[in-house]
Tab-separated table of C-alpha atoms and ligand atoms in Angstrom:
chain	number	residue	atom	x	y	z
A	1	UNK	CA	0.000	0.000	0.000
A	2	UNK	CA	1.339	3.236	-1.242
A	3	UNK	CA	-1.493	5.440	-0.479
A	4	UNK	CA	-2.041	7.535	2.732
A	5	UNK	CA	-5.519	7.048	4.138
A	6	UNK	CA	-6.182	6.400	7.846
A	7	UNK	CA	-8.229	2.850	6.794
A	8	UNK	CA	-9.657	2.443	10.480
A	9	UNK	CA	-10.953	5.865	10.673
A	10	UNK	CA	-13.170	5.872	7.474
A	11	UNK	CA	-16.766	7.136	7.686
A	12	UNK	CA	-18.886	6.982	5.166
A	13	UNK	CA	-17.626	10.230	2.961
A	14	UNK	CA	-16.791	10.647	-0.887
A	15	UNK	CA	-13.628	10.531	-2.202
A	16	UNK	CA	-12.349	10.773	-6.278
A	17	UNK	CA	-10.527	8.061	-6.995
A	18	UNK	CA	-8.772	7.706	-9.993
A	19	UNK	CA	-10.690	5.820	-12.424
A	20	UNK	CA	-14.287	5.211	-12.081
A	21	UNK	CA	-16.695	3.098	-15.405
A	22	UNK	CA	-18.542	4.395	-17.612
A	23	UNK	CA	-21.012	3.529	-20.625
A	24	UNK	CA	-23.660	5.279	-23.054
A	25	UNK	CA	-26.466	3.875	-24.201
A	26	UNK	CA	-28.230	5.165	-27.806
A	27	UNK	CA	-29.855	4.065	-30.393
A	28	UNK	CA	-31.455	1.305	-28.387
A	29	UNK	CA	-28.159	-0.177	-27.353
A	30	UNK	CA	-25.096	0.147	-24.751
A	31	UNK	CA	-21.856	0.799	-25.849
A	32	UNK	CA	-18.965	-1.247	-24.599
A	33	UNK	CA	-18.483	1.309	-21.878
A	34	UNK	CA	-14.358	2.360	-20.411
A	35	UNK	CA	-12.259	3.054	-17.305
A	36	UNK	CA	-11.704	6.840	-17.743
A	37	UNK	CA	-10.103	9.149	-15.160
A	38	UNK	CA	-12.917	12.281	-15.379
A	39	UNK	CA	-14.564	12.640	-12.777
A	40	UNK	CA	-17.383	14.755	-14.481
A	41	UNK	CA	-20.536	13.653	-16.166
A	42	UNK	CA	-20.924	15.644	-19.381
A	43	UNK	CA	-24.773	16.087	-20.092
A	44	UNK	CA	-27.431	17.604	-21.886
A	45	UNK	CA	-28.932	20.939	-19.772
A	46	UNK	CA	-32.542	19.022	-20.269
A	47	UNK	CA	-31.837	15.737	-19.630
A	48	UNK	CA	-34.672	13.865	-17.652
A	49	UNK	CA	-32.057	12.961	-14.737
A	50	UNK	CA	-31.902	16.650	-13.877
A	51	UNK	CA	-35.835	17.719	-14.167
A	52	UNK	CA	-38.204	14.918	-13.504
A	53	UNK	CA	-35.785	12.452	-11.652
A	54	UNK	CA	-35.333	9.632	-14.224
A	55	UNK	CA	-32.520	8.278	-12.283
A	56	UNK	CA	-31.436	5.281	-10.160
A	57	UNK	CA	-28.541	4.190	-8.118
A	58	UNK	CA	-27.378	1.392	-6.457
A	59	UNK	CA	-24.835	0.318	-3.713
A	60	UNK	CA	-22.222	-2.241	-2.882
A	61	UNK	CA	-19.190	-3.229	-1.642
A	62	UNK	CA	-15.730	-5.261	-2.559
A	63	UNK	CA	-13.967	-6.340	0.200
A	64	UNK	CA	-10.244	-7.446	0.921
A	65	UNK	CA	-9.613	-11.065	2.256
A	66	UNK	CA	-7.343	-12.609	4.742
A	67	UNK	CA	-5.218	-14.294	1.510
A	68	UNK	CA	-5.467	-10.286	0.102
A	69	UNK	CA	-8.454	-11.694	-2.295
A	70	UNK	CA	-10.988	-9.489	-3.415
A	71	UNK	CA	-14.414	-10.266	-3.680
A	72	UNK	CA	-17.957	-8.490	-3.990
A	73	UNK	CA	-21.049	-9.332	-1.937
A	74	UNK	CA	-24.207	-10.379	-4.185
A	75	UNK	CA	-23.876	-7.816	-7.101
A	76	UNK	CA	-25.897	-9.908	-9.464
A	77	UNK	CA	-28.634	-8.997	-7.001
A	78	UNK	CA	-27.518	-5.280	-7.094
A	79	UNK	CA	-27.875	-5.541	-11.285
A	80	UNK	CA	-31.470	-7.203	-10.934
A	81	UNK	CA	-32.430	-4.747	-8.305
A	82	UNK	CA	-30.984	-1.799	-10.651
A	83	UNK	CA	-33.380	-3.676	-13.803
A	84	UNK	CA	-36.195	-3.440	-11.717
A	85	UNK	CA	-35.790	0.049	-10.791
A	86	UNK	CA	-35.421	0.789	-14.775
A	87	UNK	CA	-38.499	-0.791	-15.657
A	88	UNK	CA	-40.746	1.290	-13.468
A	89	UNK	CA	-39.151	4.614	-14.664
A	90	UNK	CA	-39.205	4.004	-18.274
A	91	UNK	CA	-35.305	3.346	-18.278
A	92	UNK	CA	-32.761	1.600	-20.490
A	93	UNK	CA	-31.882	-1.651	-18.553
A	94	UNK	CA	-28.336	-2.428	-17.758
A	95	UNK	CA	-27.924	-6.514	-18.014
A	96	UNK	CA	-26.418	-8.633	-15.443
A	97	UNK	CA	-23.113	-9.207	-17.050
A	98	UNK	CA	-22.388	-6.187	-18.070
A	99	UNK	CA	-22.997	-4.438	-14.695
A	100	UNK	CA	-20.834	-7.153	-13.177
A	101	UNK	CA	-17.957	-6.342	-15.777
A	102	UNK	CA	-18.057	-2.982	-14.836
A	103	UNK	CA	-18.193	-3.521	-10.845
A	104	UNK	CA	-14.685	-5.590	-11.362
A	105	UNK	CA	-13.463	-3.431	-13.831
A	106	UNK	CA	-13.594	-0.195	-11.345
A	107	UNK	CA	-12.213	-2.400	-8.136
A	108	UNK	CA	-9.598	-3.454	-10.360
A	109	UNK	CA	-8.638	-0.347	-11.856
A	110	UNK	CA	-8.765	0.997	-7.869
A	111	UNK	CA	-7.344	-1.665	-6.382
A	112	UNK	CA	-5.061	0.038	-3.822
A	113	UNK	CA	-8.071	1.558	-2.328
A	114	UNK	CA	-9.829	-1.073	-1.339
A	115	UNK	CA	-9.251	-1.437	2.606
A	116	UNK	CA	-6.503	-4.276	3.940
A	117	UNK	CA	-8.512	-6.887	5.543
A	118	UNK	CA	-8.019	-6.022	8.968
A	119	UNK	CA	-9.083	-2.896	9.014
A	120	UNK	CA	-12.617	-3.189	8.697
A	121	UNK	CA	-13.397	-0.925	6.066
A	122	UNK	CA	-14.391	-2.006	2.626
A	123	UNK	CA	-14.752	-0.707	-0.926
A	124	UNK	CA	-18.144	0.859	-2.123
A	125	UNK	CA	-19.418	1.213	-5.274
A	126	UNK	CA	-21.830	3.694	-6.439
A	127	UNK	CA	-23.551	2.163	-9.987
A	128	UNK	CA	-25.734	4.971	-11.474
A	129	UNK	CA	-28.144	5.155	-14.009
A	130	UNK	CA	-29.244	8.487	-15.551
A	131	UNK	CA	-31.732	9.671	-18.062
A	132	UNK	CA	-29.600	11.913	-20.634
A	133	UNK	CA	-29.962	13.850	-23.823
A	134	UNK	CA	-32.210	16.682	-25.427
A	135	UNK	CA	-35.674	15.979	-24.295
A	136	UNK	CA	-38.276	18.503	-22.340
A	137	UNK	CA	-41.581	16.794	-22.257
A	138	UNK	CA	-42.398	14.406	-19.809
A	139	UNK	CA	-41.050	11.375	-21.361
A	140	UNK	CA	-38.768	8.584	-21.094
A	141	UNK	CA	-35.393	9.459	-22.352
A	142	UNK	CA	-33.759	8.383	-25.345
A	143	UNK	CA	-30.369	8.084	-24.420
A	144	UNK	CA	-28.774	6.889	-20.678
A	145	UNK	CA	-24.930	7.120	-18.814
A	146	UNK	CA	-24.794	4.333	-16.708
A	147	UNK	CA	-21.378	4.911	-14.399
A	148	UNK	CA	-19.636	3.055	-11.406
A	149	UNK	CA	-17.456	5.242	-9.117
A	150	UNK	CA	-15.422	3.867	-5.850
A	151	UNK	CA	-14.505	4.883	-2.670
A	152	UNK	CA	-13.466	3.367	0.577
A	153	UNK	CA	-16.030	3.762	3.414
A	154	UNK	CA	-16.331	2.606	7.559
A	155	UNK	CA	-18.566	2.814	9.261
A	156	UNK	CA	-22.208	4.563	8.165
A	157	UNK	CA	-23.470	5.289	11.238
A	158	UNK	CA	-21.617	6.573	14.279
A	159	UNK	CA	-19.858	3.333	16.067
A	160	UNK	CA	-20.681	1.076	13.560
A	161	UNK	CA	-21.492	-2.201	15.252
A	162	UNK	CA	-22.581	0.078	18.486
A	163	UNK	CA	-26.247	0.559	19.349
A	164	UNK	CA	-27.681	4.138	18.202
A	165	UNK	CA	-30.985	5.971	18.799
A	166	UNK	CA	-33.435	6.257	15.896
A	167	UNK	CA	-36.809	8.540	15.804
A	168	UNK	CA	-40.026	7.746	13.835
A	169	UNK	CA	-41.608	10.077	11.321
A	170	UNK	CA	-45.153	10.987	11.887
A	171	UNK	CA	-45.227	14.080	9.231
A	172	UNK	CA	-42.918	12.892	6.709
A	173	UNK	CA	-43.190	9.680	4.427
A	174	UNK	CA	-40.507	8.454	2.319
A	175	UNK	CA	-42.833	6.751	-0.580
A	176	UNK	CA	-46.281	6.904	-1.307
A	177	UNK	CA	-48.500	3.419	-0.999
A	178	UNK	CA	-48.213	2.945	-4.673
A	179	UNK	CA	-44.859	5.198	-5.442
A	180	UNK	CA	-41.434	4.120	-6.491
A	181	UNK	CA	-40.658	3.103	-2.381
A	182	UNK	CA	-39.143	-0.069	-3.968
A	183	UNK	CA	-37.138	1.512	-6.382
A	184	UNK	CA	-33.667	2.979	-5.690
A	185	UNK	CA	-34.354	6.152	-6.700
A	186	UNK	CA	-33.446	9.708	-6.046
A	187	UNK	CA	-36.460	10.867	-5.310
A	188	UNK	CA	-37.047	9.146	-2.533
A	189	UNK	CA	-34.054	9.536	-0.770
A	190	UNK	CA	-34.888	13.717	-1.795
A	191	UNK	CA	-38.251	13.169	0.079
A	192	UNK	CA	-36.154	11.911	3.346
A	193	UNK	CA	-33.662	14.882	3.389
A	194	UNK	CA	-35.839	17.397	5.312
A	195	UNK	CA	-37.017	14.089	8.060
A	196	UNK	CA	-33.241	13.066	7.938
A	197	UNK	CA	-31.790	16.529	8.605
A	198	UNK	CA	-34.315	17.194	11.992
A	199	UNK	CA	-33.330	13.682	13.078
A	200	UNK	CA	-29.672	14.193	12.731
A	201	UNK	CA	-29.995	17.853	14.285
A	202	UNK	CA	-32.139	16.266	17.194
A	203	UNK	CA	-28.939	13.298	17.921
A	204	UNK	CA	-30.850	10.387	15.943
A	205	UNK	CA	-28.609	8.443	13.331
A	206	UNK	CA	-31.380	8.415	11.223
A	207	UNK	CA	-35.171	7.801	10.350
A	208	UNK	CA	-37.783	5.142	11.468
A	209	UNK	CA	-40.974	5.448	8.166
A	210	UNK	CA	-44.305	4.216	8.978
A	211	UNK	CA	-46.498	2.831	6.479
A	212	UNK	CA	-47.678	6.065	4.151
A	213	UNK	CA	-51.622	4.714	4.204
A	214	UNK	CA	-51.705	3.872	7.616
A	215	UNK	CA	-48.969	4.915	9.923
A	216	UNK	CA	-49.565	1.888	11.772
A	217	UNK	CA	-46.424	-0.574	10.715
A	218	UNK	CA	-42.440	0.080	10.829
A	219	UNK	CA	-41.637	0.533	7.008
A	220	UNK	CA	-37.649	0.924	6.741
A	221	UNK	CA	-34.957	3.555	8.072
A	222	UNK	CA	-34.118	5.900	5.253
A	223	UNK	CA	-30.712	4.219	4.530
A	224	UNK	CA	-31.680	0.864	5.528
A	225	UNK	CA	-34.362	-1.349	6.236
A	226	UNK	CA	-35.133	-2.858	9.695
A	227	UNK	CA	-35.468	-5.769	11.673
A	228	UNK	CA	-36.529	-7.322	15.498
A	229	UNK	CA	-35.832	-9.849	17.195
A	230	UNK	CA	-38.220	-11.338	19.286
A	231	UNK	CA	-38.253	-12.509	22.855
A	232	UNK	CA	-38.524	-16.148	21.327
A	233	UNK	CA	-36.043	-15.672	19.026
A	234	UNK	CA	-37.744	-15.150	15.821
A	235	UNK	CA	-36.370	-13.051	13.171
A	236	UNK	CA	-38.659	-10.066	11.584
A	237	UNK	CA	-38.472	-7.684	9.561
A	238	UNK	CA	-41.310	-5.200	7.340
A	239	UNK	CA	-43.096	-6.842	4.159
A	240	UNK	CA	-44.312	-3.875	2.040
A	241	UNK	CA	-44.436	-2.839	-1.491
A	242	UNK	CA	-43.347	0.687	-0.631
A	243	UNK	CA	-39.950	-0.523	0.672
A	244	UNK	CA	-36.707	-0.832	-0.653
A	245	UNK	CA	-36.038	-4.394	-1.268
A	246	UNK	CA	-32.730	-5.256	0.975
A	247	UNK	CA	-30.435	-7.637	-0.739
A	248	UNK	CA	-28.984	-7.572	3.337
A	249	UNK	CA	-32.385	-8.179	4.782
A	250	UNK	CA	-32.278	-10.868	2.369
A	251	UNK	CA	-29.336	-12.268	3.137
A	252	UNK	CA	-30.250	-11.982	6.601
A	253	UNK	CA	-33.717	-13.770	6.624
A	254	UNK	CA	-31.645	-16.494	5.149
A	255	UNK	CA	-28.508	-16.756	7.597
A	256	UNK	CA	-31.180	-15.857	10.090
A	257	UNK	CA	-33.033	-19.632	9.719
A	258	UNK	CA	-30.330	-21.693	7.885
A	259	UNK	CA	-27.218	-20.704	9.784
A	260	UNK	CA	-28.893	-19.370	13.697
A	261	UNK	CA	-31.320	-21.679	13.782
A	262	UNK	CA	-34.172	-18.731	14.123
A	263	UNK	CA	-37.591	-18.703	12.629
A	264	UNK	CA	-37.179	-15.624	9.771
A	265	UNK	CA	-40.404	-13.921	9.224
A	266	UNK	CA	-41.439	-11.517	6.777
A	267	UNK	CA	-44.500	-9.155	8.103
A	268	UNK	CA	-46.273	-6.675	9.683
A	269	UNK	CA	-44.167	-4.850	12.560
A	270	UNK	CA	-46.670	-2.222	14.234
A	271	UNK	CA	-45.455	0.096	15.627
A	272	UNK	CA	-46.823	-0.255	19.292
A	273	UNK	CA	-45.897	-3.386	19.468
A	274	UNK	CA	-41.918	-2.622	19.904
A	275	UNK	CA	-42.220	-4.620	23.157
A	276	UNK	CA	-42.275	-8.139	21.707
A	277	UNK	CA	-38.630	-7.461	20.235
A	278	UNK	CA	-35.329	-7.959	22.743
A	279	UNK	CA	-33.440	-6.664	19.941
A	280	UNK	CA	-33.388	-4.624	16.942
A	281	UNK	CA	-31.401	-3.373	14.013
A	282	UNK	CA	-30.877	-1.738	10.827
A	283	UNK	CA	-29.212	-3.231	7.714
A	284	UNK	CA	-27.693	-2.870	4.166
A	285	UNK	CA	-25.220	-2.362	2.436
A	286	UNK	CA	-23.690	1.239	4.089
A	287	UNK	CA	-25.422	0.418	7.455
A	288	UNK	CA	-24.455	-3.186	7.431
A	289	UNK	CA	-25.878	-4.285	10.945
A	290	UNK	CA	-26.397	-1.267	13.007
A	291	UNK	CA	-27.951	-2.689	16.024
A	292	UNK	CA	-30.824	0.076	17.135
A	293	UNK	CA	-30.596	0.919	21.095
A	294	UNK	CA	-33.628	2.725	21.477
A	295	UNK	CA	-36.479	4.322	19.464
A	296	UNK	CA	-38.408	7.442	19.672
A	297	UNK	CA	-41.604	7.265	18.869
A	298	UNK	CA	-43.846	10.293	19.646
A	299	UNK	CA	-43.424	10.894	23.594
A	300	UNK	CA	-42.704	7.083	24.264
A	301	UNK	CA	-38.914	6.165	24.025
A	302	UNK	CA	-38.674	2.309	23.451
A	303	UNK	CA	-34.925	1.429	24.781
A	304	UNK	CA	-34.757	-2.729	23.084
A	305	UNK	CA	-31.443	-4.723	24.345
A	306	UNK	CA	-29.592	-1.695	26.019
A	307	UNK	CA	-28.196	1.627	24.659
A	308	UNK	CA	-24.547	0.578	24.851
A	309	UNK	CA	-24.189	-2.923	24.939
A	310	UNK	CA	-25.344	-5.329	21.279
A	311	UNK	CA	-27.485	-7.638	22.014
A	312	UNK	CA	-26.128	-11.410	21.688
A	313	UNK	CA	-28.468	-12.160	18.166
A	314	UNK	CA	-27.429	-9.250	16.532
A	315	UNK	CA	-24.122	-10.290	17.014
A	316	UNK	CA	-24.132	-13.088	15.687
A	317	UNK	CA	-25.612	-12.275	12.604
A	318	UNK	CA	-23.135	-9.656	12.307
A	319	UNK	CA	-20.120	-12.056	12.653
A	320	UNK	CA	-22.028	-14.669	10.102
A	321	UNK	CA	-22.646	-12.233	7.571
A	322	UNK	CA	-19.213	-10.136	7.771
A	323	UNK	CA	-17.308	-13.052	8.152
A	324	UNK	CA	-19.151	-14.403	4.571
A	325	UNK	CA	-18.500	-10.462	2.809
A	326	UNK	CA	-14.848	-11.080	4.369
A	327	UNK	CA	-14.025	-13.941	3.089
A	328	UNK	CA	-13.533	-16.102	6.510
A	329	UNK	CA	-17.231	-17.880	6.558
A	330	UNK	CA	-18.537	-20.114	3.948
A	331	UNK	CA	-20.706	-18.005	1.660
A	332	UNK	CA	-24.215	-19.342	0.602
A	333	UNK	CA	-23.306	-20.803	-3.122
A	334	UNK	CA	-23.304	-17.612	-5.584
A	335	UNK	CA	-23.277	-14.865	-2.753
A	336	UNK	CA	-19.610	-14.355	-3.677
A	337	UNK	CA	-18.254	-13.264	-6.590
A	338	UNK	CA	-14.389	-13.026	-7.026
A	339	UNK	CA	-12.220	-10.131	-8.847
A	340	UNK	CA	-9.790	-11.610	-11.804
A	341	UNK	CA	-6.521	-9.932	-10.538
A	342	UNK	CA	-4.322	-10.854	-13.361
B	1	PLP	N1	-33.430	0.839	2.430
B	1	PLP	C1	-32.943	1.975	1.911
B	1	PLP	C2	-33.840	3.156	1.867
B	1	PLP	C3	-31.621	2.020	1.417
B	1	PLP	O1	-31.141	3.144	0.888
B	1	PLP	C4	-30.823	0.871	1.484
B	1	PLP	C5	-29.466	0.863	0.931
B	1	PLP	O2	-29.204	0.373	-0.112
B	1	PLP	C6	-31.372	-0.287	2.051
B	1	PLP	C7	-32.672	-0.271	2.511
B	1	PLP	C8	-30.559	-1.538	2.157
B	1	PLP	O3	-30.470	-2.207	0.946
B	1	PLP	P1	-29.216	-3.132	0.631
B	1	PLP	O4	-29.127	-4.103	1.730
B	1	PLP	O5	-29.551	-3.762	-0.655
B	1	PLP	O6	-28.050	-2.230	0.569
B	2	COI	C1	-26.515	1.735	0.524
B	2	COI	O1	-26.455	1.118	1.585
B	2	COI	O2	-25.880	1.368	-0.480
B	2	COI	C2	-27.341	2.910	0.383
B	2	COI	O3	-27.673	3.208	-0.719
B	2	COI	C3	-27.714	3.680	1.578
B	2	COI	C4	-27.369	5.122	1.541
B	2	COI	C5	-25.918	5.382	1.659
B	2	COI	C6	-27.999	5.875	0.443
């Protein structure tokens, strides 16, 4: 390692690597896409990115090994996740293979950044997907810039694997019932910036959304979505078409029953009815397990395991599904994917 970065100290901030992807689609088809050096996305002044939001992103990471392998976490899930979001804004879709090329292609071409093993940070990738050229009318656009960029993050949240406070919002939704909750897009992380900012300035890490027709039900965190554990040791976490479809939650719900032993459950979580979890926590890809200490919800402030210490579940997850993005656990067959590093 030649470069100077303080690897244990790493938040959750942008930096400009040197190389990042990118690729152009027109005419009805991609082009083969390069690793260029600028920085800058050159666009047209009325492309429907900029004025009606026909964008979407997407997030993961690459990760160092013991043996100084490097490997990403699920990003054929990231790519189908990325189609979906395409289809419900009108969007060019970027296939599976080609997003994977480009995810290696970037963590190859930035290879020195990715954090050593040991020091718990990782490399994450920021895929996005914009609607580009010379249209005005509310339409679909013609022609798309689909990029990757880098950068080496910590922790997301204060602490990382320490238990924060969170705060539910009663005048702000994220997504409508029928919106684009689901879909990683701009918009609806644009919708949480006013909610996010008064939580932040108040001392909460971040966010608890209700259901938007009811208000009833725990939807997600605005940078992650959430889940309980119960006193009998089941694992739950929100079902609802206006969330954002965790490929962690996933991965959770799945190391949750087949690896813990836990009954994972996918439903309702209302909202006064925190009591029936001994733990809680948020997940994905930034957050990664971010055990929850307490939430505030109107005047009552629900503390779950304890404020300090994590409880002895959330652990364990934690260590099962770092040790599988690290390398040291046996990964679920296709949950890793290796970088080519000749
Ligand atoms: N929910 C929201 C709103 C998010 O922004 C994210 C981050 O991607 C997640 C949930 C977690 O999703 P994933 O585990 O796929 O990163
Ligand atoms: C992620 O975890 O990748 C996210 O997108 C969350 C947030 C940083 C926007």
């Amino acid at each position: 390692m030649t470069i100077d970065i303080d690897w244990a100290n790493l938040g959750f901030d942008y930096m400009k690597l040197p190389y990042r992807f990118i690729a152009h689609f027109k005419d009805g088809k991609w082009n083969d896409g390069e690793i260029t050096e600028d920085a800058t996305l050159h666009l047209s002044e009325s492309s429907p990115a900029l004025h009606y939001g026909q964008q979407a992103f997407e997030g993961l990471k690459a990760y160092r090994t013991k043996n100084d392998e490097i490997q990403l976490f699920r990003p054929d899930q990231n790519a189908e996740r990325l189609q979906k979001t395409a289809r419900r804004l009108l969007m060019a879709e970027v296939p599976t293979d080609f997003f994977i090329h480009a995810a290696k292609a970037v963590v190859k071409a930035n290879l020195e950044y990715v954090p050593p093993y040991a020091s718990g940070g990782s490399l994450y990738l920021r895929p996005l997907l914009i609607g580009a050229g010379d249209i005005i009318g509310i339409q679909p656009a013609k022609e798309y810039i689909f990029t990757i960029f880098a950068m080496p993050v910590g922790n997301y949240f204060k602490g990382g694997l320490a238990p924060t406070k969170f705060i539910v919002s009663r005048d702000f939704d994220r997504a409508a019932p029928h919106g684009t909750g689901a879909a990683k897009v701009g918009g609806n992380y644009a919708a949480s910036l006013l909610p996010g900012y008064n939580a932040h300035e108040a001392g909460y890490s971040d966010v608890i959304y209700l259901d938007p027709a009811t208000h009833t039900k725990i939807e997600e965190v605005g940078s992650a979505n959430f889940f309980g554990i119960t006193k009998d040791h089941e694992f739950v976490t929100p079902l609802s078409p206006s969330i954002l479809p965790s490929i962690t939650k996933y991965s959770l719900l799945y190391l949750a029953e087949k690896r813990l032993g836990l009954k994972a459950i996918e439903g309702d979580v209302p909202i006064d009815d925190l009591d029936r979890f001994s733990e809680a926590g948020a997940c994905g890809t930034a957050a990664v397990i971010s055990p929850i200490g307490a939430i505030q919800n109107g005047a009552d402030y629900h503390v779950f395991y304890s404020e300090t210490e994590v409880g002895p579940i959330t652990h364990q997850l934690y260590n099962e599904l770092v040790g599988i993005q690290k390398g040291d656990v046996e990964a679920p067959e296709g949950w890793i994917y290796k970088v080519e590093l000749d």
